[in-house]
PDB file of C-alpha atoms in Angstrom:
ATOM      1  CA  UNK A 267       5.394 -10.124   4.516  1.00 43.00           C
ATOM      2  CA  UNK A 268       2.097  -8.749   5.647  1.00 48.00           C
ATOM      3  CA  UNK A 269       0.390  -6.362   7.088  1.00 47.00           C
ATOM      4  CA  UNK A 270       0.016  -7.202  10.681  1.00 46.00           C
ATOM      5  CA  UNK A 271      -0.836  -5.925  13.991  1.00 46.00           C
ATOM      6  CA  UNK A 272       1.835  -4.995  16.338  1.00 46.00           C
ATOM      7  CA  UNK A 273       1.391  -6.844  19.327  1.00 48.00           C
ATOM      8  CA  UNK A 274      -0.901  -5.879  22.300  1.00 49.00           C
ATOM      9  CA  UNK A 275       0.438  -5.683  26.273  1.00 48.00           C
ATOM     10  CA  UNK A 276      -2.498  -7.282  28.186  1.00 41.00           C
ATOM     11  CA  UNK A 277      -4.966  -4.590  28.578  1.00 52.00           C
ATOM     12  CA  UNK A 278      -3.605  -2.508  25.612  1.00 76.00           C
ATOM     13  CA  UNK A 279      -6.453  -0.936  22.996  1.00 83.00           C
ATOM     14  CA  UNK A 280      -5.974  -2.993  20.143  1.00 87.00           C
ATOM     15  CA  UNK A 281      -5.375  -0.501  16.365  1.00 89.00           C
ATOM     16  CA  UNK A 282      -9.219  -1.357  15.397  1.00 90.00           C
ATOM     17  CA  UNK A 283     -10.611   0.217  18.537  1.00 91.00           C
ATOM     18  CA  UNK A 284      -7.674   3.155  18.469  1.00 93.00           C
ATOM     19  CA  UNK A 285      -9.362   3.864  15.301  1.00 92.00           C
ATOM     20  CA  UNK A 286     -12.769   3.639  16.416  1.00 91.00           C
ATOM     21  CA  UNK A 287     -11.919   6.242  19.447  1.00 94.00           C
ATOM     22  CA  UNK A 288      -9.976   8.013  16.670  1.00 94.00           C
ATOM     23  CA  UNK A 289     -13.274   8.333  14.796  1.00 92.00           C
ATOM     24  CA  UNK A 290     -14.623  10.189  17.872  1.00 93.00           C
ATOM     25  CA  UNK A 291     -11.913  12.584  17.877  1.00 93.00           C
ATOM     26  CA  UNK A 292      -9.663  11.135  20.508  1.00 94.00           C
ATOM     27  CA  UNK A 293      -6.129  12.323  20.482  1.00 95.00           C
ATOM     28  CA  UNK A 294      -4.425  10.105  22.897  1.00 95.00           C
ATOM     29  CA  UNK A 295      -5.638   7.427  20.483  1.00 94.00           C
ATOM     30  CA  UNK A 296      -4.552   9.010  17.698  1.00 96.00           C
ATOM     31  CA  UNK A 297      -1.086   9.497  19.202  1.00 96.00           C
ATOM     32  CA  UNK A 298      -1.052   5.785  20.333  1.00 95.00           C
ATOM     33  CA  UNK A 299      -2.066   4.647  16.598  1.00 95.00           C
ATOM     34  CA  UNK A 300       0.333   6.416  15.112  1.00 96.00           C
ATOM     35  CA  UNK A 301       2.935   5.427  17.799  1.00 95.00           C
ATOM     36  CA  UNK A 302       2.490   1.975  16.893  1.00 94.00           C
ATOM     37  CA  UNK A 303       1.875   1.860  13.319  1.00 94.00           C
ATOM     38  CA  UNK A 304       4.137   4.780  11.886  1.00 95.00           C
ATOM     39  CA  UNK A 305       7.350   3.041  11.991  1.00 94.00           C
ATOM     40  CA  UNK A 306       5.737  -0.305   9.981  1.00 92.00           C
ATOM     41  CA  UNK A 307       4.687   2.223   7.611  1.00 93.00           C
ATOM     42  CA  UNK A 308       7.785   4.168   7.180  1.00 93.00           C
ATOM     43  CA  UNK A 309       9.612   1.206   6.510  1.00 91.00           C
ATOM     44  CA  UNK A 310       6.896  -0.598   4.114  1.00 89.00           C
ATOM     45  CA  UNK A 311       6.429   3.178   1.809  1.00 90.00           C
ATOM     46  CA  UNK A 312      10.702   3.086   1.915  1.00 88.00           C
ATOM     47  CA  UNK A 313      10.764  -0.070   0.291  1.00 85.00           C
ATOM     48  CA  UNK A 314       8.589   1.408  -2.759  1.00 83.00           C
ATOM     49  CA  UNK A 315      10.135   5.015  -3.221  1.00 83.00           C
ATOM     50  CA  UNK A 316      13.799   6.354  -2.384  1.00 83.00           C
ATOM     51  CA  UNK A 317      12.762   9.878  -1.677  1.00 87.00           C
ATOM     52  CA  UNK A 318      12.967  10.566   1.968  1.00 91.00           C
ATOM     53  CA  UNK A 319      10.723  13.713   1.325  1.00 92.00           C
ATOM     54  CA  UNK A 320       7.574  11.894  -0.644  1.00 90.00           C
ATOM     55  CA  UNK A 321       7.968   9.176   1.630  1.00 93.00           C
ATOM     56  CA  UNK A 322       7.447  12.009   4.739  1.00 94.00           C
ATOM     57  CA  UNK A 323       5.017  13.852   2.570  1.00 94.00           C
ATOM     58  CA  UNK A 324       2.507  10.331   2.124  1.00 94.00           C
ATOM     59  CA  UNK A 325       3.326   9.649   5.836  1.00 96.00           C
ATOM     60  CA  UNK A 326       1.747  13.140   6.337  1.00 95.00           C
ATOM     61  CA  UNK A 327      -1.391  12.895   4.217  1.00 95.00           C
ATOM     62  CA  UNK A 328      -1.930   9.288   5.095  1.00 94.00           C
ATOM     63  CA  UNK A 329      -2.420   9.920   8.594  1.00 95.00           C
ATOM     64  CA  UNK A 330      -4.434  13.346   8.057  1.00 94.00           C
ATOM     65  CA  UNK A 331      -6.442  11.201   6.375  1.00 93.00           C
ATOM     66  CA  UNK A 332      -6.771   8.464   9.243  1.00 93.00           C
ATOM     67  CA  UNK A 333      -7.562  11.389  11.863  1.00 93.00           C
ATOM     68  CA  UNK A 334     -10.127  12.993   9.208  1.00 92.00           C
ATOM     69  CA  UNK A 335     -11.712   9.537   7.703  1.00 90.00           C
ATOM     70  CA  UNK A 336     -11.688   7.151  11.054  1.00 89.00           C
ATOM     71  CA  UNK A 337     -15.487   6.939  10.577  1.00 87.00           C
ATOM     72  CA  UNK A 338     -14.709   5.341   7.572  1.00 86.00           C
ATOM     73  CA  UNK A 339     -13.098   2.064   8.683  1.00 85.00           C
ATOM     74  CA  UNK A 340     -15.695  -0.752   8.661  1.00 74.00           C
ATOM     75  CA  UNK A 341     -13.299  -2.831  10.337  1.00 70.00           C
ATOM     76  CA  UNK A 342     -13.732  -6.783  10.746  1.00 64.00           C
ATOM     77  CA  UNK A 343     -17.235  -6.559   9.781  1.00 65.00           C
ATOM     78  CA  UNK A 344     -16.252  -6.468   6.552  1.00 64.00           C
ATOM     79  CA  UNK A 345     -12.788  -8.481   6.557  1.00 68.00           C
ATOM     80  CA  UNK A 346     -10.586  -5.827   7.114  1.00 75.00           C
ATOM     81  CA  UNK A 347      -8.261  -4.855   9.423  1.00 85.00           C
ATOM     82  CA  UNK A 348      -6.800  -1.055  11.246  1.00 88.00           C
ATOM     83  CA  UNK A 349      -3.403  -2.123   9.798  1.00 87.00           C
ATOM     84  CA  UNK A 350      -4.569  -2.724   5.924  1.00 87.00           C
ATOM     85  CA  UNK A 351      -6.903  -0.209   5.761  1.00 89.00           C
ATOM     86  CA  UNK A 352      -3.790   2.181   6.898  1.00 91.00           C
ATOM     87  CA  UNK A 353      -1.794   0.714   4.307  1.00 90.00           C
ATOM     88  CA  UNK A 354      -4.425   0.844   1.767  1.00 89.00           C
ATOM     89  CA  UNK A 355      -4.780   4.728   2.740  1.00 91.00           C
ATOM     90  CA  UNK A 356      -0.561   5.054   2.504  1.00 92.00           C
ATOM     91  CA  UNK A 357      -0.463   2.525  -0.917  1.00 89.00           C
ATOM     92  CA  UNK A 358      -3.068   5.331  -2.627  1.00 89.00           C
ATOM     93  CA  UNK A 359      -1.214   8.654  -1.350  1.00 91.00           C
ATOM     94  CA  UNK A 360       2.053   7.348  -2.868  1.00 87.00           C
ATOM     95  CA  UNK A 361       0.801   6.472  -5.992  1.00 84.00           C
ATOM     96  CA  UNK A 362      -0.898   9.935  -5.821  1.00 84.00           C
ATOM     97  CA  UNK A 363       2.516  11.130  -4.901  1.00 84.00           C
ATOM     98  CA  UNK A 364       4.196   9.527  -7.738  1.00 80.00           C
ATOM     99  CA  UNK A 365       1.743  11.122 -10.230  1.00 78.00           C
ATOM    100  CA  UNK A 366       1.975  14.611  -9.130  1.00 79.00           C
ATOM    101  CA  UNK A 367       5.898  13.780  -9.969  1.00 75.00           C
ATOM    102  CA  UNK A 368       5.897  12.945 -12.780  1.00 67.00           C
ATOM    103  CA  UNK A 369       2.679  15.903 -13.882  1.00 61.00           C
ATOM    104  CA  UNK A 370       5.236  18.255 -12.483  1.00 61.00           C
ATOM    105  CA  UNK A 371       8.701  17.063 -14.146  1.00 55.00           C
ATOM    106  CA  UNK A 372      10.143  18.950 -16.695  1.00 51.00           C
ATOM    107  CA  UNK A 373      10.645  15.938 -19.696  1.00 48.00           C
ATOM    108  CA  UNK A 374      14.113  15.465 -20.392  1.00 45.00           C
ATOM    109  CA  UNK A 375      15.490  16.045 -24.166  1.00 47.00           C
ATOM    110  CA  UNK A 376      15.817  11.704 -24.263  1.00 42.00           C
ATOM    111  CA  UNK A 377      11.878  11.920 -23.579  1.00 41.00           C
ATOM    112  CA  UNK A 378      11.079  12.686 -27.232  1.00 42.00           C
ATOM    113  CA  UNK A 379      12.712   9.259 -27.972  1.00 42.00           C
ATOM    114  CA  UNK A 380       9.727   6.311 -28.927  1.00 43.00           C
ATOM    115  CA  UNK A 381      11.357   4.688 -25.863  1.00 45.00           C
ATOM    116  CA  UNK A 382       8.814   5.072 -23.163  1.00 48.00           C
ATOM    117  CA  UNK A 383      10.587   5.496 -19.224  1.00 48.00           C
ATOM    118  CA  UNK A 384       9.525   2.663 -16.930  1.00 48.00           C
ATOM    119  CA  UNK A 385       5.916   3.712 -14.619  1.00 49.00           C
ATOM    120  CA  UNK A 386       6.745   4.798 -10.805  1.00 47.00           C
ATOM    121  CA  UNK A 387       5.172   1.220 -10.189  1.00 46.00           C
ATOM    122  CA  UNK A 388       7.551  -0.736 -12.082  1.00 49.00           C
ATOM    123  CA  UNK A 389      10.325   1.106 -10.334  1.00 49.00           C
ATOM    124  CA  UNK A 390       9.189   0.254  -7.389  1.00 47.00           C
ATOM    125  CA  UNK A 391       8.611  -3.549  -8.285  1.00 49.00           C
ATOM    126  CA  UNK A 392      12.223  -3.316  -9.519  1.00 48.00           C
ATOM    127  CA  UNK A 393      13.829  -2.310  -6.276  1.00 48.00           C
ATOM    128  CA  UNK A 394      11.817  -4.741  -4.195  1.00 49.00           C
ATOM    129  CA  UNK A 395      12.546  -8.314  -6.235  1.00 51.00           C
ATOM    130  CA  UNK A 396      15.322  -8.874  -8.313  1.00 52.00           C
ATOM    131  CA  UNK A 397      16.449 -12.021 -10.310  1.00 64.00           C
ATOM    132  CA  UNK A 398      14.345 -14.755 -12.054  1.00 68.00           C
ATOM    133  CA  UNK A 399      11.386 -13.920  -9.723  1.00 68.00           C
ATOM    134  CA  UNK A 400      11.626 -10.196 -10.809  1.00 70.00           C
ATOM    135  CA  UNK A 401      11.645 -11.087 -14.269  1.00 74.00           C
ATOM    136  CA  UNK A 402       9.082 -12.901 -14.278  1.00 76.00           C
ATOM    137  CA  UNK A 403       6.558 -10.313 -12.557  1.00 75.00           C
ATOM    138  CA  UNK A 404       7.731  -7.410 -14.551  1.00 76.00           C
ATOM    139  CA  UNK A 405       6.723  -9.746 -17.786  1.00 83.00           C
ATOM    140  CA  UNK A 406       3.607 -10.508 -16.171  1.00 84.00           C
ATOM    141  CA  UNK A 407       0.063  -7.998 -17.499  1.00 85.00           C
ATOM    142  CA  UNK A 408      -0.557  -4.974 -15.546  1.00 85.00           C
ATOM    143  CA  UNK A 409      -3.184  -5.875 -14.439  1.00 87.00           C
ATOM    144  CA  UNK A 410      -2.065  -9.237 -13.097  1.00 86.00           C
ATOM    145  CA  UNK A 411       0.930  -7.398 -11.667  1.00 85.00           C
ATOM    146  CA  UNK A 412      -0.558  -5.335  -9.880  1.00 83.00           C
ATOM    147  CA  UNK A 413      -2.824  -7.808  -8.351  1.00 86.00           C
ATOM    148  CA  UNK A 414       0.028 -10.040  -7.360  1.00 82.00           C
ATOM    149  CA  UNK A 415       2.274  -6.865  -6.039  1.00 81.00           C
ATOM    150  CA  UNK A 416      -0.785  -5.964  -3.359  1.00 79.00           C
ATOM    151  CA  UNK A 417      -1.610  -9.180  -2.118  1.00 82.00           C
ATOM    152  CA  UNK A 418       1.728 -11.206  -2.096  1.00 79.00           C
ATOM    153  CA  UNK A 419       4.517  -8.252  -1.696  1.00 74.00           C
ATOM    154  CA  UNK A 420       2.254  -6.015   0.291  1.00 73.00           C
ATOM    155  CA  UNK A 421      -0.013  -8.449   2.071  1.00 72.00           C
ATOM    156  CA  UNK A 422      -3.447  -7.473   1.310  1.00 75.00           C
ATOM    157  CA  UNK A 423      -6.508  -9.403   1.673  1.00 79.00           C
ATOM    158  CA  UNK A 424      -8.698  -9.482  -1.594  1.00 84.00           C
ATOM    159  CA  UNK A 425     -11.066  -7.470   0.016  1.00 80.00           C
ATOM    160  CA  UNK A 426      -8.398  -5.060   0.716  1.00 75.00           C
ATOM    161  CA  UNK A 427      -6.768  -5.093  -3.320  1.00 79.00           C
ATOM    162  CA  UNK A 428     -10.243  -4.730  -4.400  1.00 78.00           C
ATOM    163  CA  UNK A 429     -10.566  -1.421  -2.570  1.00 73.00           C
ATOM    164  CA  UNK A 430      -6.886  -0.311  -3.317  1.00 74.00           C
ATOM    165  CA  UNK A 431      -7.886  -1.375  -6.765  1.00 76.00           C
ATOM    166  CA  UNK A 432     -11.252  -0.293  -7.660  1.00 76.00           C
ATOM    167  CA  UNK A 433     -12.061  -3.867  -8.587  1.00 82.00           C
ATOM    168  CA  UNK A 434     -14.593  -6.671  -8.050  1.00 88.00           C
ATOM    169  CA  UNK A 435     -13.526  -9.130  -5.551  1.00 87.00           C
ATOM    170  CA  UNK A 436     -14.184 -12.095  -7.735  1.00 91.00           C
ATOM    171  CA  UNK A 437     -11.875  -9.887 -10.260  1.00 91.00           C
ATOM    172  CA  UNK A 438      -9.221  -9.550  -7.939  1.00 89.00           C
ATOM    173  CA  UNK A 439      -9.190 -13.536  -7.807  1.00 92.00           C
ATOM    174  CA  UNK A 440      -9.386 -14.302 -11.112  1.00 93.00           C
ATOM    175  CA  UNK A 441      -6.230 -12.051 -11.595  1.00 91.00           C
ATOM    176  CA  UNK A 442      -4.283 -13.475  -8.773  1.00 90.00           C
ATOM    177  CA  UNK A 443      -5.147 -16.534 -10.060  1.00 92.00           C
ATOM    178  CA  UNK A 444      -4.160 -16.262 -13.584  1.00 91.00           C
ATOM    179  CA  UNK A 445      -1.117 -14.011 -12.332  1.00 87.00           C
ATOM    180  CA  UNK A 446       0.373 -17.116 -10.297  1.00 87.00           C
ATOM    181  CA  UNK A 447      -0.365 -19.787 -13.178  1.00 90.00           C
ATOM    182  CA  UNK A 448       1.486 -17.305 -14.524  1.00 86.00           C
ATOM    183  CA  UNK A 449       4.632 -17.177 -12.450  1.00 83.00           C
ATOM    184  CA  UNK A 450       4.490 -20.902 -12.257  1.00 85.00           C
ATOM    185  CA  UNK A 451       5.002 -21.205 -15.863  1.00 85.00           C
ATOM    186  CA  UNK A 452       7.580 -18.469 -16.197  1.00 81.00           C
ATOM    187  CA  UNK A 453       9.757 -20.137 -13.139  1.00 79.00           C
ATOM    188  CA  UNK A 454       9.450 -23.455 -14.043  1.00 76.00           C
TER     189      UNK A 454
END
């Protein structure tokens, strides 16, 4: 499932020019964005973290963010679109949000053990696909997983991974690539 528009009444702004008048400090706009897109979001950030209070908290900073950074969003000039660049935004507070978590947790007395707990990522990943096909992307590299998770599970361009990322497009590619040879193999 992907990121997508919601759909437009005739007449209706569409979320790339709410964030353009966002950009110029419109509120109504802002109001309407975040009318429209919030829920989507809400649901999406559920689906990778149980905690009803970091989930509010990324909700929070992503759209701060949004109202502060609108002059930001290139937009379809560059292959992108309102709704991914949101998600992008949301994808990098929780992962932010995860971190802090985990800076701030007191270690329990099992941490000492040379068992290492499972990342915030691949308890996410857990929660959202389970049997053979969840296997076979928790065996998967990092790297590769994390390719796969953005563009498959989350629905992100490549233009949009590479910027979640921090990666070369053509790097992004070669990872989804090698990440769904990958998954072939491992379901086959």
């Amino acid at each position: 499932m992907g990121v997508r528009a919601v759909r437009k009444a005739p007449g209706e702004l569409d979320e790339e020019r709410l964030v353009q008048l966002v950009a110029r400090g419109d509120r109504a706009a802002f109001e309407e964005l975040y009318r429209r897109t919030a829920p989507w979001m809400a649901v999406r950030l559920r689906r990778r973290c149980a905690d009803e209070q970091i989930v509010a908290e990324v909700m929070q900073e992503t759209y701060l963010a949004v109202w502060r950074a609108a002059g930001a969003f290139a937009g379809a000039s560059v292959g992108g679109t309102a709704a991914g660049w949101l998600w992008t935004i949301a994808a990098r507070r929780l992962v932010d949000a995860f971190r802090r978590r985990a800076h701030h947790a007191e270690p329990p007395p099992a941490a000492a053990l040379p068992d290492a707990a499972p990342a915030a990522e691949e308890e996410a990943l857990a929660a959202t696909v389970d049997g053979d096909v969840g296997d076979a992307l928790r065996r998967l590299a990092p790297e590769l997983r994390q390719v796969l998770q953005a563009m498959v599970l989350d629905g992100l361009s490549v233009r949009e991974t590479a910027v979640l990322l921090g990666l070369p497009e053509g790097t992004v590619k070669t990872r989804a690539r090698r990440a769904r040879i990958a998954m072939r193999r491992a379901l086959a």
